[in-house]
Amino acid sequence: MLKFSFRPLGCEIVITVQAFSLKQCFFPVKCPICQDPSDMKNIRLQRWCHKKRCFFPHYIYMAFVDSLSAHQVFCLFTLLQNVTMSQWAAILKLSTEFQEKVMALYSQELFPMEVRQYLASWIESQDWKQAARDLSLANVQLQNLLEHLDIQYSRFAQEQEILQQRNFRRFKCDIQARYQAHPQNLAEIIRDILLYEKQILSEAREVQSQAGQPAQVSIVTGRQQEIEKRVNELAERVQSVDCELKFLEDLQETFDFKYKNFEIMARSHPDDKHLKKKRDELQSLLNELDRKRKEVLDQIKGLLGLCETLVEFLQQELDEWLLKQKLECIGAPTETSLKNLQGWVTKTAECFFQLHRIFKNLAELPSRISYEGDPLKIDPPNLIQRLNELLSLLLQRSFVVDRQPIMAFPCKRPLVLKTSTQFSVRVRLLVNLPKLKDNLKVSFCVDKNPPSIKGYRKFNLLGTQNKAMEEIQGEGLVADFKHLILKEQKAGTGGKGGKGANEGSLSVMEELHLITFSMDFKYEDLKMKLETATLPFIVISNISQFVVAWASVLWFNLLSSDTKDVHFFSKPPMAPWQSLKEALSWQFSCTTRRELDTDQLAMLGKKLCEETPRDESTVSWNKFCKENLPRVSFTFWVWFDSVLALVKAHLENIWNDGHVMGFVSRKKEEILLKAEISGTFLLRFSESICGGITCTWVEQHEDGTYTIRSVQPYTKKELSSIPLTEIIRNYQLLAEENIPENPLKYRYPNIPKDEAFGPYYEKRPELTLQYEQYLQRKLIIVSTRQVDELESNFSPRTSENNDMDEWNYTIDDDGLAGIAMNIDSIMINADSDPMLSVSPVELYQELLV
């Protein structure tokens, strides 16, 4: 929020900008409205004050003007709108649901949130991405971070904030011990955290744009509103019954006192004429007591009816949360915060326990005064049983796995675990009552009820067998199992695992397992056993099995209605294309900031369905993950996941910004390019190899024909040495006269290459004085025209010639003897133009940069 305060003098105004960063602040020399430089020449801005102690910067600006016109004021305000909010400040303004996602990114062991908060401005201003690649820069950044921690420590010392002093001293020691030998690990962690924060902010903005309301406002469904209403109504009515019970107790004490006085009077004065009147008063009072008992019981019966409806609503909400959690595990952008649910469940449980106390007090009343037809001897047993059933159901459902099993390394996807590799899982009790945590311990077992599947493997689960629940602020009662390990049990004396000794109908990647958690719940007079289980997960023994295992997790979470169905893959169901295409898009949107568009999904659908998919089209499990695609030796899923891995590792920036068309067929790319000017190119994923991307461009000829060229796909092997943007920047094609030229001029559609990819070009480091006598050199890619290239020209009038050979690539290796060159004879200054190069193989051997 910009805050402006005008001083009485017309020549000066003070502008206070709160929670903003100067990182992206641009002050144009021209008026942003009329583009007239004369309107802005008398205005100059300077930083006046900076409060360094704040979690994020507060800046105060003073604008001095010789004469401030109304137009200049408007221009000044417009100019200041370019000041953008810092990332951490934006996060602090998010709703609790999104802030919980941010909190989950941080760890006291790896990188504390307090460091992120106090050093937010400095952290966001550093290039952690470059530091993750450059060891020397990572070392510098680590030392700078430690220095900033020292500065912050000194500030706390001056202000006598002892607790923060202690924390920051510990933070510095931990960071120094953990990352001194491997500073790039710290850079990678901070880089990933900042990236995930941006993704969370993007999700929040998307919610804001879709809902038409501020992002921090939670979307509340009609059922949630009804739950909130009924929970409050239940609490009020239980409190009312409690008050009625106290009145009933007072009424009974009054009756008891008067009855004892009547007995004394009857014994001492049996002929007293007032005895009959006293007896009538007692009878009237007893009738009132009976009526009041029945009234309280009727109120409790009505309460139990309300409780039944409320528990039913809460079960539906928990079912929906579990469904969202299943989909979130496979990348769906769903909201899985338990904050509201925990509040409702806790409040409902409090009401149930208060009803228990009311029943306990009611049970004591007949022991002092009872009579024939006493309702307190007839109705309460059935009502208590009904209440216990509801409370038991509520407690069972409130014990949940809020963080599904996941390995910290080497693959951070949930529900795929590797034997002998640590993983973590967390359970949570949504009933957060006072003094409850001291009595609760959680234990676990794996595959409590193993299925009767031939060859089904058995595992031992190693780790802390019993863990006490602890209360975490903002989350409630949790038991976090951080260091669990699965060990496969040996089958017989042969020394082989279960699958090796007895092959079953399911593969390792289709075999589902469960971890069951149990807890003895004790609170007041109630004792019961609570159980919950993880979602089914896959156990692999080799990391090479991870890709297919993840496909199994995706298929199960997308299609299964039973979260404990370990027989699912005995007969896997067909997947509706409408659901599957969403899941495929989620794989990209949860890994990058860009989801798949309609055209890309249509290409994938045609690949899976072998025709243009319709709304009712379905895909089989075998087609998705087990059968090879036509003319290649890999399945659809292996190909798709390899593309995703390539994008994440090497193409994320240009993918996010829309420069990679990606999933497009050869036929479609020709349709797009054939009418474009020469040098127009697009980037698409190779269909003939896994994890490859190729560049395809068009050459127009004077006779009206055109040639579509595709370079041999680049994989992670090449892109690990040179970024794709540098390949595009310096790519050379040798003509017939061995004269190199860059055929890539316009990114489709008609965007100049340097305009599209310029922001990603690497900056060349300056030479040190020690090496100034050497010429710089760099790695570039060179292709040669194939001998039969003239036969690949297409006439726009001949449609039958437009089917391209899927394997016809322009080769960029040194396989042609005619272009062999001596590297020393062609090495020229890297800044000269045009740039000559030999084949990549020779350059790789020379380790050129």
Coordinates of N, CA and C in Angstrom, one line a residue, residues 158-361:
Q158 N 22.7 -5.5 20.8 CA 22.5 -4.1 21.2 C 21.1 -3.9 21.8
E159 N 20.1 -4.7 21.2 CA 18.7 -4.5 21.7 C 18.4 -5.5 22.8
Q160 N 19.4 -6.3 23.3 CA 19.2 -7.2 24.4 C 18.1 -8.2 24.1
E161 N 18.0 -8.7 22.9 CA 17.1 -9.8 22.6 C 17.8 -11.1 22.7
I162 N 17.9 -11.6 23.9 CA 18.7 -12.8 24.2 C 18.3 -14.0 23.4
L163 N 17.0 -14.2 23.3 CA 16.5 -15.5 22.6 C 17.0 -15.5 21.2
Q164 N 16.8 -14.3 20.5 CA 17.2 -14.2 19.1 C 18.7 -14.3 18.9
Q165 N 19.4 -13.7 19.9 CA 20.9 -13.9 19.9 C 21.3 -15.4 19.9
R166 N 20.7 -16.1 20.8 CA 21.0 -17.5 20.9 C 20.7 -18.3 19.6
N167 N 19.5 -18.0 19.1 CA 19.0 -18.6 17.8 C 20.0 -18.4 16.7
F168 N 20.4 -17.1 16.5 CA 21.2 -16.8 15.3 C 22.6 -17.3 15.5
R169 N 23.1 -17.4 16.7 CA 24.4 -18.0 16.9 C 24.3 -19.5 16.5
R170 N 23.2 -20.1 16.9 CA 23.1 -21.5 16.5 C 22.9 -21.7 15.0
F171 N 22.1 -20.8 14.4 CA 21.9 -20.9 13.0 C 23.3 -20.8 12.2
K172 N 24.1 -19.8 12.7 CA 25.4 -19.7 12.0 C 26.2 -20.9 12.1
C173 N 26.3 -21.5 13.3 CA 27.1 -22.7 13.6 C 26.6 -23.8 12.7
D174 N 25.3 -24.0 12.7 CA 24.7 -25.1 11.9 C 25.0 -25.0 10.4
I175 N 24.8 -23.8 9.9 CA 25.0 -23.5 8.5 C 26.4 -23.7 8.1
Q176 N 27.3 -23.2 9.0 CA 28.8 -23.3 8.7 C 29.2 -24.7 8.7
A177 N 28.7 -25.5 9.7 CA 29.1 -26.9 9.8 C 28.6 -27.7 8.6
R178 N 27.4 -27.4 8.2 CA 26.7 -28.2 7.2 C 27.2 -27.9 5.8
Y179 N 27.5 -26.6 5.5 CA 27.7 -26.2 4.1 C 29.1 -25.7 3.8
Q180 N 30.0 -25.7 4.8 CA 31.4 -25.2 4.6 C 32.1 -26.0 3.5
A181 N 31.9 -27.3 3.6 CA 32.6 -28.2 2.6 C 31.8 -28.2 1.2
H182 N 30.5 -27.9 1.3 CA 29.7 -28.1 0.1 C 28.8 -26.8 -0.1
P183 N 29.3 -25.7 -0.3 CA 28.5 -24.4 -0.4 C 27.5 -24.5 -1.5
Q184 N 27.7 -25.2 -2.5 CA 26.7 -25.3 -3.6 C 25.4 -25.9 -3.2
N185 N 25.5 -26.8 -2.2 CA 24.3 -27.4 -1.6 C 23.4 -26.3 -1.0
L186 N 24.0 -25.4 -0.3 CA 23.2 -24.3 0.3 C 22.6 -23.4 -0.9
A187 N 23.3 -23.1 -1.9 CA 22.8 -22.3 -3.0 C 21.6 -23.1 -3.7
E188 N 21.8 -24.4 -3.8 CA 20.7 -25.1 -4.4 C 19.4 -25.1 -3.6
I189 N 19.6 -25.2 -2.3 CA 18.4 -25.2 -1.4 C 17.7 -23.8 -1.4
I190 N 18.5 -22.8 -1.3 CA 17.9 -21.4 -1.4 C 17.3 -21.2 -2.7
R191 N 17.9 -21.6 -3.8 CA 17.4 -21.4 -5.1 C 16.0 -22.1 -5.2
D192 N 15.9 -23.4 -4.8 CA 14.7 -24.1 -4.9 C 13.6 -23.5 -4.0
I193 N 14.0 -23.0 -2.8 CA 13.0 -22.4 -1.9 C 12.4 -21.2 -2.5
L194 N 13.2 -20.3 -3.1 CA 12.7 -19.1 -3.7 C 11.8 -19.4 -4.9
L195 N 12.2 -20.5 -5.7 CA 11.4 -20.9 -6.8 C 10.0 -21.4 -6.3
Y196 N 10.0 -22.3 -5.3 CA 8.7 -22.8 -4.8 C 7.9 -21.7 -4.2
E197 N 8.5 -20.7 -3.5 CA 7.8 -19.5 -3.0 C 7.1 -18.8 -4.2
K198 N 7.8 -18.7 -5.3 CA 7.1 -18.0 -6.4 C 6.0 -18.8 -7.0
Q199 N 6.1 -20.1 -7.0 CA 5.0 -21.0 -7.4 C 3.8 -20.8 -6.5
I200 N 4.0 -20.8 -5.2 CA 2.9 -20.6 -4.2 C 2.3 -19.3 -4.4
L201 N 3.1 -18.2 -4.7 CA 2.5 -16.9 -4.9 C 1.7 -16.9 -6.2
S202 N 2.2 -17.7 -7.2 CA 1.4 -17.8 -8.5 C 0.1 -18.5 -8.3
E203 N 0.1 -19.5 -7.4 CA -1.1 -20.2 -7.1 C -2.1 -19.3 -6.4
A204 N -1.6 -18.5 -5.5 CA -2.5 -17.6 -4.8 C -3.1 -16.5 -5.7
R205 N -2.3 -16.0 -6.6 CA -2.8 -15.1 -7.6 C -3.8 -15.7 -8.5
E206 N -3.6 -17.0 -8.9 CA -4.6 -17.7 -9.7 C -5.9 -17.8 -9.0
V207 N -5.8 -18.2 -7.7 CA -7.0 -18.3 -6.9 C -7.8 -16.9 -6.9
Q208 N -7.0 -15.9 -6.7 CA -7.5 -14.5 -6.7 C -8.2 -14.2 -8.0
S209 N -7.6 -14.5 -9.1 CA -8.1 -14.2 -10.5 C -9.4 -15.0 -10.8
Q210 N -9.3 -16.3 -10.4 CA -10.5 -17.2 -10.6 C -11.7 -16.9 -9.8
A211 N -11.4 -16.5 -8.5 CA -12.5 -16.3 -7.6 C -13.0 -14.9 -7.6
G212 N -12.2 -14.0 -8.2 CA -12.6 -12.6 -8.2 C -12.6 -12.0 -6.8
Q213 N -11.7 -12.4 -6.0 CA -11.6 -11.9 -4.6 C -10.2 -11.9 -4.2
P214 N -9.8 -11.2 -3.1 CA -8.4 -11.2 -2.7 C -7.9 -12.7 -2.4
A215 N -6.6 -12.9 -2.7 CA -6.1 -14.3 -2.6 C -6.1 -14.8 -1.1
Q216 N -6.0 -13.8 -0.2 CA -5.9 -14.3 1.2 C -7.3 -14.7 1.8
V217 N -8.4 -14.5 1.0 CA -9.7 -14.9 1.5 C -9.9 -16.3 1.0
S218 N -10.2 -17.3 1.9 CA -10.4 -18.7 1.6 C -11.8 -18.9 1.0
I219 N -11.8 -19.8 0.0 CA -13.0 -20.2 -0.6 C -13.8 -21.1 0.3
V220 N -15.0 -20.7 0.7 CA -15.8 -21.5 1.6 C -17.0 -22.1 0.9
T221 N -17.2 -23.4 0.9 CA -18.3 -24.0 0.2 C -19.5 -23.9 1.1
G222 N -20.7 -24.2 0.5 CA -22.0 -24.2 1.2 C -21.9 -25.2 2.4
R223 N -21.3 -26.4 2.1 CA -21.3 -27.4 3.2 C -20.4 -26.8 4.4
Q224 N -19.3 -26.2 4.1 CA -18.5 -25.6 5.1 C -19.2 -24.6 5.9
Q225 N -20.0 -23.7 5.2 CA -20.7 -22.8 6.0 C -21.7 -23.4 6.9
E226 N -22.4 -24.5 6.4 CA -23.3 -25.2 7.2 C -22.6 -25.9 8.4
I227 N -21.4 -26.4 8.2 CA -20.7 -27.0 9.3 C -20.4 -26.0 10.4
E228 N -19.9 -24.8 9.9 CA -19.6 -23.7 10.8 C -20.8 -23.3 11.7
K229 N -21.9 -23.2 11.0 CA -23.2 -22.9 11.6 C -23.6 -23.9 12.6
R230 N -23.5 -25.2 12.3 CA -23.9 -26.3 13.2 C -23.0 -26.4 14.3
V231 N -21.7 -26.3 14.1 CA -20.7 -26.4 15.2 C -21.0 -25.3 16.3
N232 N -21.3 -24.1 15.8 CA -21.6 -23.0 16.8 C -22.9 -23.3 17.5
E233 N -23.9 -23.8 16.7 CA -25.2 -24.1 17.3 C -25.1 -25.2 18.3
L234 N -24.2 -26.2 18.0 CA -24.0 -27.3 19.0 C -23.4 -26.8 20.3
A235 N -22.4 -26.0 20.1 CA -21.8 -25.4 21.3 C -22.7 -24.7 22.2
E236 N -23.6 -23.8 21.6 CA -24.5 -23.0 22.3 C -25.6 -23.9 23.0
R237 N -26.1 -25.0 22.3 CA -27.1 -25.8 22.9 C -26.5 -26.7 24.0
V238 N -25.3 -27.2 23.8 CA -24.7 -28.0 24.9 C -24.5 -27.1 26.1
Q239 N -24.1 -25.8 25.9 CA -24.0 -24.9 27.1 C -25.4 -24.7 27.7
S240 N -26.4 -24.6 26.9 CA -27.8 -24.4 27.4 C -28.2 -25.6 28.2
V241 N -27.9 -26.9 27.7 CA -28.3 -28.1 28.5 C -27.5 -28.1 29.8
D242 N -26.2 -27.7 29.8 CA -25.5 -27.7 31.0 C -26.1 -26.7 32.0
C243 N -26.6 -25.6 31.6 CA -27.3 -24.7 32.5 C -28.6 -25.3 33.0
E244 N -29.3 -26.0 32.1 CA -30.5 -26.7 32.5 C -30.2 -27.7 33.6
L245 N -29.1 -28.4 33.4 CA -28.7 -29.5 34.4 C -28.5 -28.9 35.7
K246 N -27.8 -27.7 35.8 CA -27.6 -27.1 37.0 C -28.9 -26.6 37.7
F247 N -29.8 -26.1 36.9 CA -31.1 -25.8 37.4 C -31.8 -27.0 38.0
L248 N -31.7 -28.2 37.2 CA -32.3 -29.4 37.6 C -31.7 -29.9 39.0
E249 N -30.4 -29.7 39.1 CA -29.7 -30.1 40.4 C -30.2 -29.2 41.5
D250 N -30.4 -27.9 41.3 CA -30.9 -27.1 42.3 C -32.4 -27.4 42.7
L251 N -33.1 -27.8 41.7 CA -34.5 -28.1 41.9 C -34.6 -29.4 42.7
Q252 N -33.7 -30.4 42.4 CA -33.7 -31.6 43.2 C -33.3 -31.4 44.6
E253 N -32.3 -30.5 44.8 CA -31.8 -30.2 46.2 C -33.0 -29.6 47.0
T254 N -33.7 -28.7 46.3 CA -34.9 -28.1 47.0 C -35.9 -29.1 47.4
F255 N -36.2 -30.0 46.4 CA -37.2 -31.1 46.7 C -36.7 -31.9 47.9
D256 N -35.4 -32.3 47.8 CA -34.8 -33.1 48.9 C -34.9 -32.5 50.3
F257 N -34.6 -31.2 50.3 CA -34.6 -30.4 51.6 C -36.1 -30.4 52.1
K258 N -37.0 -30.1 51.2 CA -38.4 -30.0 51.7 C -39.0 -31.4 52.1
Y259 N -38.5 -32.4 51.3 CA -39.0 -33.7 51.7 C -38.5 -34.2 53.0
K260 N -37.3 -33.9 53.3 CA -36.7 -34.3 54.6 C -37.4 -33.5 55.8
N261 N -37.7 -32.2 55.5 CA -38.5 -31.4 56.5 C -39.9 -32.0 56.7
F262 N -40.5 -32.4 55.6 CA -41.8 -33.0 55.7 C -41.8 -34.3 56.5
E263 N -40.8 -35.1 56.3 CA -40.7 -36.4 57.1 C -40.5 -36.1 58.6
I264 N -39.7 -35.1 58.9 CA -39.5 -34.8 60.3 C -40.8 -34.3 60.9
M265 N -41.5 -33.4 60.2 CA -42.8 -32.9 60.7 C -43.8 -34.0 60.8
A266 N -43.8 -34.9 59.8 CA -44.8 -36.0 59.9 C -44.6 -36.9 61.1
R267 N -43.3 -37.1 61.5 CA -43.0 -38.0 62.6 C -43.3 -37.3 64.0
S268 N -43.0 -36.0 64.0 CA -43.2 -35.2 65.2 C -44.6 -34.7 65.4
H269 N -45.3 -34.4 64.4 CA -46.7 -33.8 64.5 C -47.6 -34.5 63.4
P270 N -47.9 -35.8 63.6 CA -48.6 -36.5 62.6 C -50.1 -36.0 62.4
D271 N -50.6 -35.2 63.4 CA -52.0 -34.7 63.3 C -52.0 -33.3 62.8
D272 N -50.9 -32.8 62.4 CA -50.8 -31.4 62.0 C -51.7 -31.2 60.7
K273 N -52.6 -30.2 60.8 CA -53.5 -29.9 59.7 C -52.8 -29.4 58.4
H274 N -51.5 -29.0 58.6 CA -50.8 -28.4 57.4 C -50.0 -29.5 56.6
L275 N -50.1 -30.8 57.1 CA -49.3 -31.9 56.5 C -49.9 -32.1 55.1
K276 N -51.2 -32.1 54.9 CA -51.8 -32.4 53.6 C -51.3 -31.3 52.6
K277 N -51.3 -30.0 53.1 CA -50.8 -29.0 52.2 C -49.4 -29.2 51.8
K278 N -48.5 -29.6 52.8 CA -47.1 -29.8 52.5 C -46.9 -31.0 51.5
R279 N -47.8 -32.0 51.7 CA -47.7 -33.2 50.8 C -48.1 -32.8 49.4
D280 N -49.1 -31.9 49.3 CA -49.5 -31.5 47.9 C -48.4 -30.6 47.3
E281 N -47.7 -29.8 48.1 CA -46.6 -29.0 47.6 C -45.4 -29.9 47.1
L282 N -45.2 -30.9 47.9 CA -44.1 -31.9 47.5 C -44.5 -32.6 46.2
Q283 N -45.7 -33.0 46.1 CA -46.2 -33.7 44.9 C -46.0 -32.8 43.7
S284 N -46.4 -31.5 43.9 CA -46.3 -30.6 42.8 C -44.8 -30.4 42.4
L285 N -44.0 -30.3 43.4 CA -42.5 -30.1 43.2 C -41.9 -31.4 42.5
L286 N -42.4 -32.6 42.9 CA -41.9 -33.8 42.3 C -42.4 -33.9 40.8
N287 N -43.6 -33.4 40.6 CA -44.1 -33.4 39.2 C -43.2 -32.4 38.3
E288 N -42.8 -31.3 38.9 CA -42.0 -30.3 38.3 C -40.6 -30.9 38.0
L289 N -40.1 -31.7 39.0 CA -38.8 -32.3 38.9 C -38.8 -33.4 37.8
D290 N -39.9 -34.2 37.7 CA -40.0 -35.2 36.6 C -40.1 -34.5 35.3
R291 N -40.9 -33.4 35.2 CA -41.0 -32.7 33.9 C -39.7 -32.1 33.5
K292 N -38.9 -31.6 34.4 CA -37.6 -31.0 34.1 C -36.6 -32.1 33.7
R293 N -36.7 -33.3 34.3 CA -35.8 -34.4 33.9 C -36.1 -34.8 32.4
K294 N -37.4 -34.9 32.1 CA -37.8 -35.3 30.8 C -37.4 -34.2 29.8
E295 N -37.5 -32.9 30.2 CA -37.1 -31.8 29.3 C -35.7 -31.8 29.0
V296 N -34.8 -32.1 30.0 CA -33.4 -32.1 29.8 C -33.0 -33.3 28.8
L297 N -33.7 -34.5 29.1 CA -33.4 -35.6 28.2 C -33.9 -35.3 26.8
D298 N -35.0 -34.7 26.6 CA -35.5 -34.3 25.3 C -34.5 -33.4 24.6
Q299 N -33.9 -32.4 25.3 CA -32.9 -31.5 24.7 C -31.7 -32.3 24.3
I300 N -31.3 -33.3 25.1 CA -30.1 -34.1 24.8 C -30.4 -34.9 23.5
K301 N -31.6 -35.5 23.4 CA -32.0 -36.3 22.2 C -31.9 -35.4 21.0
G302 N -32.4 -34.2 21.1 CA -32.3 -33.2 20.0 C -30.8 -32.9 19.6
L303 N -30.0 -32.8 20.7 CA -28.6 -32.5 20.5 C -27.9 -33.7 19.7
L304 N -28.2 -34.9 20.1 CA -27.6 -36.0 19.4 C -28.0 -36.1 18.0
G305 N -29.3 -35.7 17.7 CA -29.7 -35.6 16.3 C -28.8 -34.6 15.5
L306 N -28.6 -33.5 16.1 CA -27.7 -32.4 15.5 C -26.3 -33.0 15.4
C307 N -25.8 -33.7 16.4 CA -24.5 -34.3 16.4 C -24.3 -35.3 15.2
E308 N -25.4 -36.1 15.0 CA -25.3 -37.1 13.9 C -25.1 -36.4 12.6
T309 N -25.9 -35.4 12.3 CA -25.8 -34.6 11.1 C -24.5 -33.9 10.9
L310 N -24.0 -33.4 12.0 CA -22.7 -32.7 12.0 C -21.6 -33.7 11.7
V311 N -21.6 -34.8 12.4 CA -20.5 -35.8 12.1 C -20.6 -36.3 10.7
E312 N -21.8 -36.4 10.1 CA -21.9 -36.8 8.7 C -21.3 -35.8 7.8
F313 N -21.5 -34.5 8.1 CA -20.9 -33.4 7.3 C -19.4 -33.4 7.5
L314 N -18.9 -33.6 8.7 CA -17.5 -33.7 8.9 C -16.9 -34.9 8.2
Q315 N -17.5 -36.0 8.1 CA -17.0 -37.2 7.4 C -16.9 -36.8 5.9
Q316 N -17.9 -36.2 5.4 CA -17.9 -35.8 4.0 C -16.7 -34.8 3.7
E317 N -16.5 -33.9 4.6 CA -15.4 -32.9 4.5 C -14.1 -33.7 4.5
L318 N -14.0 -34.6 5.4 CA -12.7 -35.4 5.6 C -12.5 -36.3 4.3
D319 N -13.6 -36.8 3.8 CA -13.5 -37.6 2.5 C -13.0 -36.7 1.4
E320 N -13.5 -35.5 1.3 CA -13.1 -34.6 0.3 C -11.7 -34.2 0.5
W321 N -11.3 -34.0 1.7 CA -9.9 -33.6 2.0 C -8.9 -34.8 1.6
L322 N -9.3 -36.0 1.9 CA -8.5 -37.2 1.5 C -8.4 -37.3 0.0
L323 N -9.5 -37.0 -0.7 CA -9.5 -37.0 -2.2 C -8.5 -35.9 -2.7
K324 N -8.6 -34.8 -2.1 CA -7.7 -33.7 -2.5 C -6.2 -34.0 -2.2
Q325 N -6.0 -34.7 -1.1 CA -4.6 -35.1 -0.8 C -4.1 -36.1 -1.8
K326 N -5.0 -37.1 -2.2 CA -4.6 -38.0 -3.2 C -4.2 -37.3 -4.5
L327 N -5.0 -36.4 -4.9 CA -4.7 -35.7 -6.1 C -3.5 -34.7 -6.0
E328 N -3.3 -34.1 -4.8 CA -2.2 -33.3 -4.6 C -0.9 -34.1 -4.7
C329 N -0.9 -35.3 -4.2 CA 0.3 -36.2 -4.3 C 0.7 -36.4 -5.7
I330 N -0.2 -36.3 -6.7 CA 0.2 -36.5 -8.1 C 0.2 -35.1 -8.8
G331 N 0.3 -34.0 -8.1 CA 0.6 -32.7 -8.7 C -0.6 -31.8 -8.8
A332 N -1.8 -32.2 -8.4 CA -3.0 -31.4 -8.6 C -2.9 -30.1 -7.7
P333 N -3.3 -29.0 -8.3 CA -3.2 -27.7 -7.5 C -4.4 -27.6 -6.5
T334 N -4.5 -28.4 -5.5 CA -5.6 -28.4 -4.6 C -5.2 -27.9 -3.3
E335 N -6.2 -27.5 -2.5 CA -6.0 -26.9 -1.2 C -6.2 -28.0 -0.1
T336 N -5.2 -28.3 0.6 CA -5.3 -29.4 1.6 C -5.0 -29.0 3.0
S337 N -5.2 -27.7 3.3 CA -5.0 -27.2 4.6 C -6.1 -27.9 5.6
L338 N -5.6 -28.2 6.8 CA -6.5 -28.9 7.7 C -6.9 -27.9 8.8
K339 N -6.6 -26.6 8.7 CA -6.8 -25.7 9.7 C -8.3 -25.6 10.1
N340 N -9.2 -25.4 9.1 CA -10.6 -25.3 9.4 C -11.2 -26.6 9.9
L341 N -10.8 -27.7 9.3 CA -11.3 -29.0 9.7 C -10.9 -29.3 11.2
Q342 N -9.7 -29.0 11.5 CA -9.2 -29.2 12.9 C -10.0 -28.4 13.9
G343 N -10.3 -27.1 13.5 CA -11.1 -26.3 14.4 C -12.5 -26.9 14.6
W344 N -13.1 -27.3 13.5 CA -14.5 -27.9 13.6 C -14.5 -29.2 14.5
V345 N -13.5 -30.1 14.1 CA -13.5 -31.4 14.8 C -13.2 -31.2 16.3
T346 N -12.2 -30.3 16.6 CA -11.9 -30.1 18.0 C -13.1 -29.5 18.8
K347 N -13.8 -28.5 18.2 CA -14.9 -27.9 18.9 C -16.1 -28.9 19.0
T348 N -16.3 -29.8 18.0 CA -17.3 -30.8 18.1 C -16.9 -31.8 19.2
A349 N -15.7 -32.3 19.2 CA -15.2 -33.2 20.3 C -15.4 -32.6 21.7
E350 N -15.1 -31.3 21.8 CA -15.3 -30.7 23.1 C -16.7 -30.7 23.6
C351 N -17.6 -30.5 22.6 CA -19.1 -30.6 22.9 C -19.4 -32.1 23.3
F352 N -18.9 -33.0 22.6 CA -19.2 -34.4 22.9 C -18.7 -34.8 24.3
F353 N -17.5 -34.4 24.7 CA -17.0 -34.7 26.0 C -17.8 -33.9 27.1
Q354 N -18.2 -32.7 26.8 CA -19.1 -32.0 27.7 C -20.4 -32.7 27.9
L355 N -20.9 -33.3 26.8 CA -22.1 -34.1 27.0 C -21.9 -35.4 27.8
H356 N -20.7 -35.9 27.7 CA -20.3 -37.1 28.5 C -20.3 -36.7 30.0
R357 N -19.8 -35.5 30.3 CA -19.9 -35.0 31.7 C -21.3 -34.8 32.2
I358 N -22.1 -34.3 31.2 CA -23.5 -34.1 31.6 C -24.2 -35.4 31.9
F359 N -23.9 -36.4 31.1 CA -24.5 -37.7 31.4 C -24.0 -38.3 32.7
K360 N -22.7 -38.0 33.0 CA -22.2 -38.5 34.3 C -22.9 -37.9 35.5
N361 N -23.2 -36.6 35.3 CA -23.9 -35.9 36.4 C -25.3 -36.3 36.5

